């Protein structure tokens, strides 16, 4: 447990939340400010700041739980789909530095636009793809 971490405090029961799933390692609860009905957050009780700094062993435990919880949310809400996101770092909008996955249920015609897109040039995409490939460990 990390001192002053809101999500560690929720996991410890020190801050209330509408919990929807809990076991010895995983906790899921409804987001305080939902993007859509049923918007939930899934955390591992082992504190890590963000996705990039989380050991693979922890990710291996949380991802199947996210899948199961998303299925339950879909059934309960009647959602037609869901977005699964994690904000990694302040530039990506992360404000709580305990890894969490957002499950955002989507409803037909809800008009939510989470990822604005723009056109790109093929030559620039190709150069960028090469640069990224070189930097992959
Ligand atoms: P992020 O760090 O990915 O930007 O998002 C943090 C999310 O946690 C936000 O969607 C915010 O509404 C939610 N959140 C922040 N504090 C609390 C809290 O105390 N309880 C609950 N249930 N959600 C919270
Ligand atoms: Zn924490």
Short mmCIF file of C-alpha atoms and ligand atoms in Angstrom, two decimals:
data_model
loop_
_atom_site.label_atom_id
_atom_site.label_comp_id
_atom_site.label_asym_id
_atom_site.label_seq_id
_atom_site.Cartn_x
_atom_site.Cartn_y
_atom_site.Cartn_z
CA UNK A 1 0.00 0.00 0.00
CA UNK A 2 1.34 3.42 -0.98
CA UNK A 3 0.80 6.31 1.41
CA UNK A 4 -1.56 8.97 0.05
CA UNK A 5 -2.79 6.78 -2.79
CA UNK A 6 -6.57 7.12 -3.15
CA UNK A 7 -6.97 3.73 -4.81
CA UNK A 8 -4.87 1.93 -2.15
CA UNK A 9 -7.18 3.57 0.41
CA UNK A 10 -10.25 2.32 -1.45
CA UNK A 11 -8.71 -1.18 -1.55
CA UNK A 12 -8.04 -0.95 2.20
CA UNK A 13 -11.62 0.14 2.86
CA UNK A 14 -10.52 3.54 4.17
CA UNK A 15 -12.41 5.40 1.41
CA UNK A 16 -15.85 4.15 0.33
CA UNK A 17 -16.60 3.07 -3.22
CA UNK A 18 -19.31 1.19 -5.08
CA UNK A 19 -17.37 -2.04 -5.41
CA UNK A 20 -18.48 -4.40 -8.15
CA UNK A 21 -15.80 -7.11 -7.84
CA UNK A 22 -13.19 -8.03 -5.26
CA UNK A 23 -10.83 -10.90 -4.58
CA UNK A 24 -7.49 -11.09 -2.78
CA UNK A 25 -5.65 -9.34 -5.65
CA UNK A 26 -8.16 -7.44 -7.78
CA UNK A 27 -10.72 -4.73 -7.05
CA UNK A 28 -13.23 -3.05 -9.38
CA UNK A 29 -15.49 -0.15 -8.52
CA UNK A 30 -17.64 2.44 -10.25
CA UNK A 31 -15.97 5.68 -11.36
CA UNK A 32 -17.00 8.73 -9.34
CA UNK A 33 -17.40 10.79 -12.54
CA UNK A 34 -18.52 8.31 -15.20
CA UNK A 35 -18.15 8.90 -18.94
CA UNK A 36 -21.12 6.58 -19.41
CA UNK A 37 -23.48 4.48 -17.28
CA UNK A 38 -21.48 1.64 -15.73
CA UNK A 39 -18.04 3.25 -16.20
CA UNK A 40 -15.82 1.23 -13.87
CA UNK A 41 -12.19 1.11 -12.80
CA UNK A 42 -10.25 -2.11 -12.27
CA UNK A 43 -7.12 -2.12 -10.11
CA UNK A 44 -4.61 -4.64 -8.82
CA UNK A 45 -4.14 -4.31 -5.08
CA UNK A 46 -0.36 -4.32 -5.59
CA UNK A 47 0.45 -0.62 -6.01
CA UNK A 48 2.20 0.45 -9.19
CA UNK A 49 2.04 3.96 -10.59
CA UNK A 50 1.07 3.24 -14.15
CA UNK A 51 0.86 0.63 -16.92
CA UNK A 52 4.43 1.10 -18.17
CA UNK A 53 5.99 0.53 -14.75
CA UNK A 54 3.88 -2.52 -13.87
CA UNK A 55 5.60 -5.93 -13.87
CA UNK A 56 4.26 -8.41 -16.42
CA UNK A 57 3.24 -10.81 -13.63
CA UNK A 58 0.80 -8.23 -12.26
CA UNK A 59 -0.56 -7.44 -15.74
CA UNK A 60 -1.08 -11.16 -16.29
CA UNK A 61 -3.31 -11.22 -13.22
CA UNK A 62 -5.34 -8.09 -13.90
CA UNK A 63 -6.10 -8.44 -17.62
CA UNK A 64 -8.23 -11.62 -17.39
CA UNK A 65 -10.11 -10.00 -14.48
CA UNK A 66 -10.78 -6.92 -16.62
CA UNK A 67 -12.25 -9.18 -19.30
CA UNK A 68 -14.54 -10.94 -16.82
CA UNK A 69 -15.67 -7.71 -15.17
CA UNK A 70 -16.37 -6.09 -18.55
CA UNK A 71 -18.62 -9.02 -19.42
CA UNK A 72 -20.57 -8.52 -16.19
CA UNK A 73 -20.94 -4.80 -16.82
CA UNK A 74 -22.22 -5.48 -20.34
CA UNK A 75 -24.86 -7.87 -19.01
CA UNK A 76 -25.95 -5.57 -16.19
CA UNK A 77 -26.18 -2.40 -18.26
CA UNK A 78 -27.25 -3.81 -21.61
CA UNK A 79 -24.38 -1.89 -23.21
CA UNK A 80 -23.64 -2.66 -26.86
CA UNK A 81 -19.84 -2.42 -26.46
CA UNK A 82 -17.15 -0.90 -24.28
CA UNK A 83 -13.93 1.06 -24.48
CA UNK A 84 -10.99 -0.20 -22.45
CA UNK A 85 -8.37 2.40 -21.65
CA UNK A 86 -5.57 3.21 -19.28
CA UNK A 87 -4.08 6.69 -19.09
CA UNK A 88 -0.31 6.42 -18.78
CA UNK A 89 1.31 9.60 -17.47
CA UNK A 90 0.12 13.17 -16.95
CA UNK A 91 0.33 13.98 -20.69
CA UNK A 92 -2.22 11.21 -21.27
CA UNK A 93 -4.53 12.65 -18.63
CA UNK A 94 -3.58 10.34 -15.77
CA UNK A 95 -4.49 11.92 -12.45
CA UNK A 96 -4.49 8.92 -10.09
CA UNK A 97 -1.08 7.27 -10.04
CA UNK A 98 -2.15 3.72 -9.23
CA UNK A 99 -2.56 1.62 -12.38
CA UNK A 100 -6.20 1.30 -13.35
CA UNK A 101 -8.11 0.21 -16.40
CA UNK A 102 -11.22 2.16 -17.35
CA UNK A 103 -14.09 0.05 -18.66
CA UNK A 104 -16.43 2.49 -20.39
CA UNK A 105 -19.67 0.89 -21.56
CA UNK A 106 -20.93 2.14 -24.92
CA UNK A 107 -24.52 2.44 -26.02
CA UNK A 108 -25.77 2.57 -29.59
CA UNK A 109 -25.72 6.18 -30.77
CA UNK A 110 -24.28 7.55 -27.50
CA UNK A 111 -22.10 9.98 -29.47
CA UNK A 112 -19.07 9.61 -27.16
CA UNK A 113 -15.86 10.39 -29.06
CA UNK A 114 -12.88 9.30 -27.00
CA UNK A 115 -10.10 9.38 -29.57
CA UNK A 116 -10.17 12.18 -32.16
CA UNK A 117 -8.25 11.17 -35.31
CA UNK A 118 -6.60 13.03 -38.19
CA UNK A 119 -5.21 12.20 -41.63
CA UNK A 120 -1.52 11.21 -42.02
CA UNK A 121 1.01 10.85 -44.85
CA UNK A 122 2.19 7.37 -45.84
CA UNK A 123 5.90 8.34 -46.00
CA UNK A 124 5.78 9.80 -42.49
CA UNK A 125 3.98 6.75 -41.16
CA UNK A 126 6.64 4.51 -42.72
CA UNK A 127 9.54 6.51 -41.19
CA UNK A 128 7.85 6.54 -37.81
CA UNK A 129 7.15 2.81 -37.94
CA UNK A 130 10.88 2.16 -38.60
CA UNK A 131 11.91 4.44 -35.73
CA UNK A 132 9.56 2.69 -33.31
CA UNK A 133 10.69 -0.79 -34.42
CA UNK A 134 14.32 0.21 -33.74
CA UNK A 135 13.41 1.27 -30.22
CA UNK A 136 11.51 -1.83 -29.21
CA UNK A 137 13.45 -3.91 -26.74
P1 LIG B 1 -7.15 8.80 -14.66
O1 LIG B 1 -6.08 8.83 -13.61
O2 LIG B 1 -7.07 7.64 -15.58
O3 LIG B 1 -7.25 10.10 -15.42
O4 LIG B 1 -8.57 8.66 -13.99
C1 LIG B 1 -8.82 8.58 -12.63
C2 LIG B 1 -10.29 8.26 -12.51
O5 LIG B 1 -10.56 7.99 -11.15
C3 LIG B 1 -11.23 9.38 -12.97
O6 LIG B 1 -12.12 8.88 -13.95
C4 LIG B 1 -11.95 9.78 -11.68
O7 LIG B 1 -13.31 10.12 -11.90
C5 LIG B 1 -11.80 8.55 -10.81
N1 LIG B 1 -11.71 8.83 -9.39
C6 LIG B 1 -10.88 9.72 -8.78
N2 LIG B 1 -11.03 9.67 -7.45
C7 LIG B 1 -11.97 8.72 -7.21
C8 LIG B 1 -12.56 8.22 -6.00
O8 LIG B 1 -12.24 8.62 -4.88
N3 LIG B 1 -13.50 7.25 -6.14
C9 LIG B 1 -13.88 6.76 -7.36
N4 LIG B 1 -14.82 5.82 -7.38
N5 LIG B 1 -13.35 7.22 -8.51
C10 LIG B 1 -12.41 8.19 -8.44
ZN1 LIG B 2 -2.05 2.70 -4.73
#
